[in-house]
Amino acid sequence: MRNTRALAVAGAAVAALGLSAPAAVAWDRPSNIVVLPSVIARGGQLTITADGCRNGGTATSTAFSPTRLSPVGGGKGNEGDRGGAGSGTARGTATVNSDARPGPYDITVTCDGGSLTKPQAFTVIGGVRGGIGGSSTTGATPTDVAIGGGLVAAAVVGGGVFWMRRRAERNI
């Protein structure tokens, strides 16, 4: 019975050590990149958050200029007693170039001597033409007018036929 308890205590100690070791290493380089929103129009702003960048860093992509990531929060945060500038998370805002081509883009974050690339982190869509209802033409085309006129004519003829039938039924 004593051997079982000793094994259980040893197993718990090994599990605790195994779970804490990756956390200690995670601060040496970026470990996660979050980009919001994931779909954005040209000229829009992205918020980039990177874990494992306690001293800040830089985010780069072909869709925007290199952007500085600043440490989030103060004090020791999640770092325990390792010291450092922030909680291990850095955040920045990037503006997508107005001439960026529509499609998916990667982001690379470099901080604390390491780098991490998130493939297809966000997607750029074509620009929005605000103020004119999303339309890119200035009015109805001749085809639109012809289709609308045909529908109105069909409605008038159909209504006339219905009215004539109802009138004929009353006379019977």
PDB file of C-alpha atoms in Angstrom:
ATOM      1  CA  MET A   1       0.000   0.000   0.000  1.00  0.00           C
ATOM      2  CA  ARG A   2       2.866   2.388   0.769  1.00  0.00           C
ATOM      3  CA  ASN A   3       4.407   1.734  -2.659  1.00  0.00           C
ATOM      4  CA  THR A   4       1.118   2.788  -4.310  1.00  0.00           C
ATOM      5  CA  ARG A   5       1.084   6.097  -2.438  1.00  0.00           C
ATOM      6  CA  ALA A   6       4.727   6.757  -3.257  1.00  0.00           C
ATOM      7  CA  LEU A   7       4.097   6.053  -6.928  1.00  0.00           C
ATOM      8  CA  ALA A   8       1.040   8.359  -6.946  1.00  0.00           C
ATOM      9  CA  VAL A   9       3.015  11.202  -5.368  1.00  0.00           C
ATOM     10  CA  ALA A  10       5.922  10.694  -7.768  1.00  0.00           C
ATOM     11  CA  GLY A  11       3.528  10.630 -10.750  1.00  0.00           C
ATOM     12  CA  ALA A  12       1.860  13.862  -9.619  1.00  0.00           C
ATOM     13  CA  ALA A  13       5.263  15.545  -9.221  1.00  0.00           C
ATOM     14  CA  VAL A  14       6.384  14.455 -12.695  1.00  0.00           C
ATOM     15  CA  ALA A  15       3.073  15.672 -14.208  1.00  0.00           C
ATOM     16  CA  ALA A  16       3.405  19.069 -12.498  1.00  0.00           C
ATOM     17  CA  LEU A  17       6.994  19.434 -13.708  1.00  0.00           C
ATOM     18  CA  GLY A  18       6.013  18.368 -17.230  1.00  0.00           C
ATOM     19  CA  LEU A  19       3.214  20.918 -17.390  1.00  0.00           C
ATOM     20  CA  SER A  20       5.320  23.795 -16.063  1.00  0.00           C
ATOM     21  CA  ALA A  21       8.348  23.265 -18.327  1.00  0.00           C
ATOM     22  CA  PRO A  22       6.627  24.318 -21.591  1.00  0.00           C
ATOM     23  CA  ALA A  23       5.284  27.440 -19.865  1.00  0.00           C
ATOM     24  CA  ALA A  24       8.801  28.472 -18.883  1.00  0.00           C
ATOM     25  CA  VAL A  25      10.065  28.005 -22.447  1.00  0.00           C
ATOM     26  CA  ALA A  26       7.068  29.748 -24.043  1.00  0.00           C
ATOM     27  CA  TRP A  27       8.363  33.211 -23.118  1.00  0.00           C
ATOM     28  CA  ASP A  28      11.501  32.828 -25.227  1.00  0.00           C
ATOM     29  CA  ARG A  29       9.673  33.298 -28.540  1.00  0.00           C
ATOM     30  CA  PRO A  30       6.215  34.103 -29.928  1.00  0.00           C
ATOM     31  CA  SER A  31       3.813  31.231 -29.403  1.00  0.00           C
ATOM     32  CA  ASN A  32       0.462  32.437 -30.757  1.00  0.00           C
ATOM     33  CA  ILE A  33      -0.715  35.159 -33.138  1.00  0.00           C
ATOM     34  CA  VAL A  34      -4.308  36.444 -33.151  1.00  0.00           C
ATOM     35  CA  VAL A  35      -5.495  38.836 -35.876  1.00  0.00           C
ATOM     36  CA  LEU A  36      -8.862  40.609 -35.689  1.00  0.00           C
ATOM     37  CA  PRO A  37     -10.833  40.978 -37.883  1.00  0.00           C
ATOM     38  CA  SER A  38      -9.908  38.008 -40.045  1.00  0.00           C
ATOM     39  CA  VAL A  39     -11.568  39.537 -43.143  1.00  0.00           C
ATOM     40  CA  ILE A  40     -10.888  43.206 -43.857  1.00  0.00           C
ATOM     41  CA  ALA A  41     -11.255  45.721 -46.662  1.00  0.00           C
ATOM     42  CA  ARG A  42      -8.272  47.580 -48.093  1.00  0.00           C
ATOM     43  CA  GLY A  43      -7.390  50.555 -45.907  1.00  0.00           C
ATOM     44  CA  GLY A  44      -8.883  48.940 -42.758  1.00  0.00           C
ATOM     45  CA  GLN A  45      -7.136  48.431 -39.417  1.00  0.00           C
ATOM     46  CA  LEU A  46      -6.076  45.088 -37.962  1.00  0.00           C
ATOM     47  CA  THR A  47      -5.417  44.378 -34.298  1.00  0.00           C
ATOM     48  CA  ILE A  48      -2.513  41.955 -33.913  1.00  0.00           C
ATOM     49  CA  THR A  49      -1.900  40.181 -30.598  1.00  0.00           C
ATOM     50  CA  ALA A  50       1.099  37.922 -29.998  1.00  0.00           C
ATOM     51  CA  ASP A  51       1.722  35.722 -26.960  1.00  0.00           C
ATOM     52  CA  GLY A  52       5.286  35.172 -25.801  1.00  0.00           C
ATOM     53  CA  CYS A  53       6.484  38.706 -26.563  1.00  0.00           C
ATOM     54  CA  ARG A  54       7.041  40.152 -23.113  1.00  0.00           C
ATOM     55  CA  ASN A  55       9.249  42.988 -24.436  1.00  0.00           C
ATOM     56  CA  GLY A  56       7.187  43.782 -27.533  1.00  0.00           C
ATOM     57  CA  GLY A  57       8.126  43.034 -31.112  1.00  0.00           C
ATOM     58  CA  THR A  58       7.349  43.656 -34.766  1.00  0.00           C
ATOM     59  CA  ALA A  59       4.607  42.302 -37.037  1.00  0.00           C
ATOM     60  CA  THR A  60       5.255  42.181 -40.776  1.00  0.00           C
ATOM     61  CA  SER A  61       3.173  41.253 -43.816  1.00  0.00           C
ATOM     62  CA  THR A  62       3.113  42.124 -47.495  1.00  0.00           C
ATOM     63  CA  ALA A  63      -0.289  43.786 -46.919  1.00  0.00           C
ATOM     64  CA  PHE A  64       0.940  46.466 -44.469  1.00  0.00           C
ATOM     65  CA  SER A  65       4.049  48.276 -43.275  1.00  0.00           C
ATOM     66  CA  PRO A  66       6.025  46.736 -40.394  1.00  0.00           C
ATOM     67  CA  THR A  67       4.096  47.419 -37.200  1.00  0.00           C
ATOM     68  CA  ARG A  68       5.452  47.772 -33.660  1.00  0.00           C
ATOM     69  CA  LEU A  69       3.856  45.507 -31.051  1.00  0.00           C
ATOM     70  CA  SER A  70       3.900  46.936 -27.523  1.00  0.00           C
ATOM     71  CA  PRO A  71       3.773  44.894 -24.305  1.00  0.00           C
ATOM     72  CA  VAL A  72       0.319  44.642 -22.765  1.00  0.00           C
ATOM     73  CA  GLY A  73      -0.114  45.428 -19.041  1.00  0.00           C
ATOM     74  CA  GLY A  74       2.548  46.028 -16.463  1.00  0.00           C
ATOM     75  CA  GLY A  75       4.095  44.212 -13.576  1.00  0.00           C
ATOM     76  CA  LYS A  76       4.973  40.554 -13.686  1.00  0.00           C
ATOM     77  CA  GLY A  77       1.607  39.211 -14.901  1.00  0.00           C
ATOM     78  CA  ASN A  78       1.896  35.611 -16.092  1.00  0.00           C
ATOM     79  CA  GLU A  79       5.664  35.591 -15.849  1.00  0.00           C
ATOM     80  CA  GLY A  80       5.848  34.709 -12.184  1.00  0.00           C
ATOM     81  CA  ASP A  81       9.181  35.810 -10.758  1.00  0.00           C
ATOM     82  CA  ARG A  82      11.137  35.785 -14.047  1.00  0.00           C
ATOM     83  CA  GLY A  83      10.793  39.571 -14.304  1.00  0.00           C
ATOM     84  CA  GLY A  84      10.230  41.395 -17.575  1.00  0.00           C
ATOM     85  CA  ALA A  85       8.249  44.283 -18.957  1.00  0.00           C
ATOM     86  CA  GLY A  86       4.731  42.902 -19.305  1.00  0.00           C
ATOM     87  CA  SER A  87       2.434  39.925 -19.161  1.00  0.00           C
ATOM     88  CA  GLY A  88       4.097  38.166 -22.091  1.00  0.00           C
ATOM     89  CA  THR A  89       1.550  39.464 -24.595  1.00  0.00           C
ATOM     90  CA  ALA A  90       2.177  42.249 -27.107  1.00  0.00           C
ATOM     91  CA  ARG A  91      -0.402  44.091 -29.194  1.00  0.00           C
ATOM     92  CA  GLY A  92      -0.362  46.521 -32.104  1.00  0.00           C
ATOM     93  CA  THR A  93      -2.560  48.009 -34.818  1.00  0.00           C
ATOM     94  CA  ALA A  94      -1.709  47.803 -38.515  1.00  0.00           C
ATOM     95  CA  THR A  95      -3.386  49.610 -41.412  1.00  0.00           C
ATOM     96  CA  VAL A  96      -3.808  47.521 -44.554  1.00  0.00           C
ATOM     97  CA  ASN A  97      -2.400  49.219 -47.651  1.00  0.00           C
ATOM     98  CA  SER A  98      -5.052  50.782 -49.876  1.00  0.00           C
ATOM     99  CA  ASP A  99      -3.503  49.062 -52.901  1.00  0.00           C
ATOM    100  CA  ALA A 100      -3.318  45.571 -51.320  1.00  0.00           C
ATOM    101  CA  ARG A 101      -4.607  42.857 -53.632  1.00  0.00           C
ATOM    102  CA  PRO A 102      -7.609  40.840 -52.444  1.00  0.00           C
ATOM    103  CA  GLY A 103      -6.695  37.448 -50.989  1.00  0.00           C
ATOM    104  CA  PRO A 104      -5.178  35.751 -47.934  1.00  0.00           C
ATOM    105  CA  TYR A 105      -2.027  37.115 -46.271  1.00  0.00           C
ATOM    106  CA  ASP A 106       0.517  35.702 -43.802  1.00  0.00           C
ATOM    107  CA  ILE A 107       1.806  37.550 -40.738  1.00  0.00           C
ATOM    108  CA  THR A 108       5.253  37.114 -39.197  1.00  0.00           C
ATOM    109  CA  VAL A 109       5.876  38.289 -35.623  1.00  0.00           C
ATOM    110  CA  THR A 110       9.458  38.766 -34.444  1.00  0.00           C
ATOM    111  CA  CYS A 111      10.244  39.342 -30.780  1.00  0.00           C
ATOM    112  CA  ASP A 112      12.751  38.349 -28.115  1.00  0.00           C
ATOM    113  CA  GLY A 113      15.081  36.878 -30.731  1.00  0.00           C
ATOM    114  CA  GLY A 114      12.493  34.478 -32.192  1.00  0.00           C
ATOM    115  CA  SER A 115       9.881  34.645 -34.898  1.00  0.00           C
ATOM    116  CA  LEU A 116       6.607  32.936 -35.754  1.00  0.00           C
ATOM    117  CA  THR A 117       4.629  33.029 -39.004  1.00  0.00           C
ATOM    118  CA  LYS A 118       0.888  32.485 -39.102  1.00  0.00           C
ATOM    119  CA  PRO A 119      -0.113  31.458 -42.630  1.00  0.00           C
ATOM    120  CA  GLN A 120      -3.295  32.981 -44.054  1.00  0.00           C
ATOM    121  CA  ALA A 121      -3.803  35.026 -40.887  1.00  0.00           C
ATOM    122  CA  PHE A 122      -6.286  37.395 -42.553  1.00  0.00           C
ATOM    123  CA  THR A 123      -8.000  37.988 -45.887  1.00  0.00           C
ATOM    124  CA  VAL A 124      -8.189  41.302 -47.736  1.00  0.00           C
ATOM    125  CA  ILE A 125     -11.329  41.978 -49.749  1.00  0.00           C
ATOM    126  CA  GLY A 126     -11.903  44.703 -52.350  1.00  0.00           C
ATOM    127  CA  GLY A 127     -12.655  48.194 -51.125  1.00  0.00           C
ATOM    128  CA  VAL A 128     -16.189  49.292 -50.341  1.00  0.00           C
ATOM    129  CA  ARG A 129     -17.695  52.254 -52.200  1.00  0.00           C
ATOM    130  CA  GLY A 130     -19.470  53.953 -49.345  1.00  0.00           C
ATOM    131  CA  GLY A 131     -22.042  56.684 -49.747  1.00  0.00           C
ATOM    132  CA  ILE A 132     -23.643  55.437 -52.938  1.00  0.00           C
ATOM    133  CA  GLY A 133     -25.329  52.323 -51.614  1.00  0.00           C
ATOM    134  CA  GLY A 134     -22.597  49.993 -52.770  1.00  0.00           C
ATOM    135  CA  SER A 135     -23.488  50.608 -56.416  1.00  0.00           C
ATOM    136  CA  SER A 136     -20.763  51.133 -58.953  1.00  0.00           C
ATOM    137  CA  THR A 137     -22.999  52.507 -61.754  1.00  0.00           C
ATOM    138  CA  THR A 138     -24.884  55.793 -61.913  1.00  0.00           C
ATOM    139  CA  GLY A 139     -28.368  54.532 -62.811  1.00  0.00           C
ATOM    140  CA  ALA A 140     -30.475  51.916 -64.513  1.00  0.00           C
ATOM    141  CA  THR A 141     -29.123  50.473 -67.739  1.00  0.00           C
ATOM    142  CA  PRO A 142     -31.342  50.135 -70.836  1.00  0.00           C
ATOM    143  CA  THR A 143     -31.629  46.409 -70.101  1.00  0.00           C
ATOM    144  CA  ASP A 144     -32.925  47.132 -66.594  1.00  0.00           C
ATOM    145  CA  VAL A 145     -35.526  49.535 -67.995  1.00  0.00           C
ATOM    146  CA  ALA A 146     -36.665  46.999 -70.614  1.00  0.00           C
ATOM    147  CA  ILE A 147     -37.046  44.218 -68.023  1.00  0.00           C
ATOM    148  CA  GLY A 148     -38.941  46.506 -65.629  1.00  0.00           C
ATOM    149  CA  GLY A 149     -41.224  47.773 -68.416  1.00  0.00           C
ATOM    150  CA  GLY A 150     -41.980  44.212 -69.525  1.00  0.00           C
ATOM    151  CA  LEU A 151     -42.915  43.196 -65.991  1.00  0.00           C
ATOM    152  CA  VAL A 152     -45.220  46.194 -65.578  1.00  0.00           C
ATOM    153  CA  ALA A 153     -46.891  45.463 -68.935  1.00  0.00           C
ATOM    154  CA  ALA A 154     -47.403  41.803 -68.001  1.00  0.00           C
ATOM    155  CA  ALA A 155     -48.963  42.856 -64.679  1.00  0.00           C
ATOM    156  CA  VAL A 156     -51.363  45.279 -66.443  1.00  0.00           C
ATOM    157  CA  VAL A 157     -52.425  42.654 -69.002  1.00  0.00           C
ATOM    158  CA  GLY A 158     -52.852  39.986 -66.298  1.00  0.00           C
ATOM    159  CA  GLY A 159     -54.900  42.354 -64.131  1.00  0.00           C
ATOM    160  CA  GLY A 160     -57.106  43.271 -67.117  1.00  0.00           C
ATOM    161  CA  VAL A 161     -57.784  39.630 -67.969  1.00  0.00           C
ATOM    162  CA  PHE A 162     -58.647  38.860 -64.341  1.00  0.00           C
ATOM    163  CA  TRP A 163     -60.998  41.865 -64.126  1.00  0.00           C
ATOM    164  CA  MET A 164     -62.741  40.934 -67.398  1.00  0.00           C
ATOM    165  CA  ARG A 165     -63.301  37.330 -66.207  1.00  0.00           C
ATOM    166  CA  ARG A 166     -64.743  38.482 -62.882  1.00  0.00           C
ATOM    167  CA  ARG A 167     -67.058  40.897 -64.717  1.00  0.00           C
ATOM    168  CA  ALA A 168     -68.250  38.140 -67.042  1.00  0.00           C
ATOM    169  CA  GLU A 169     -68.996  35.829 -64.086  1.00  0.00           C
ATOM    170  CA  ARG A 170     -71.296  38.431 -62.470  1.00  0.00           C
ATOM    171  CA  ASN A 171     -73.434  38.686 -65.624  1.00  0.00           C
ATOM    172  CA  ILE A 172     -74.260  34.985 -65.704  1.00  0.00           C
TER     173      ILE A 172
END
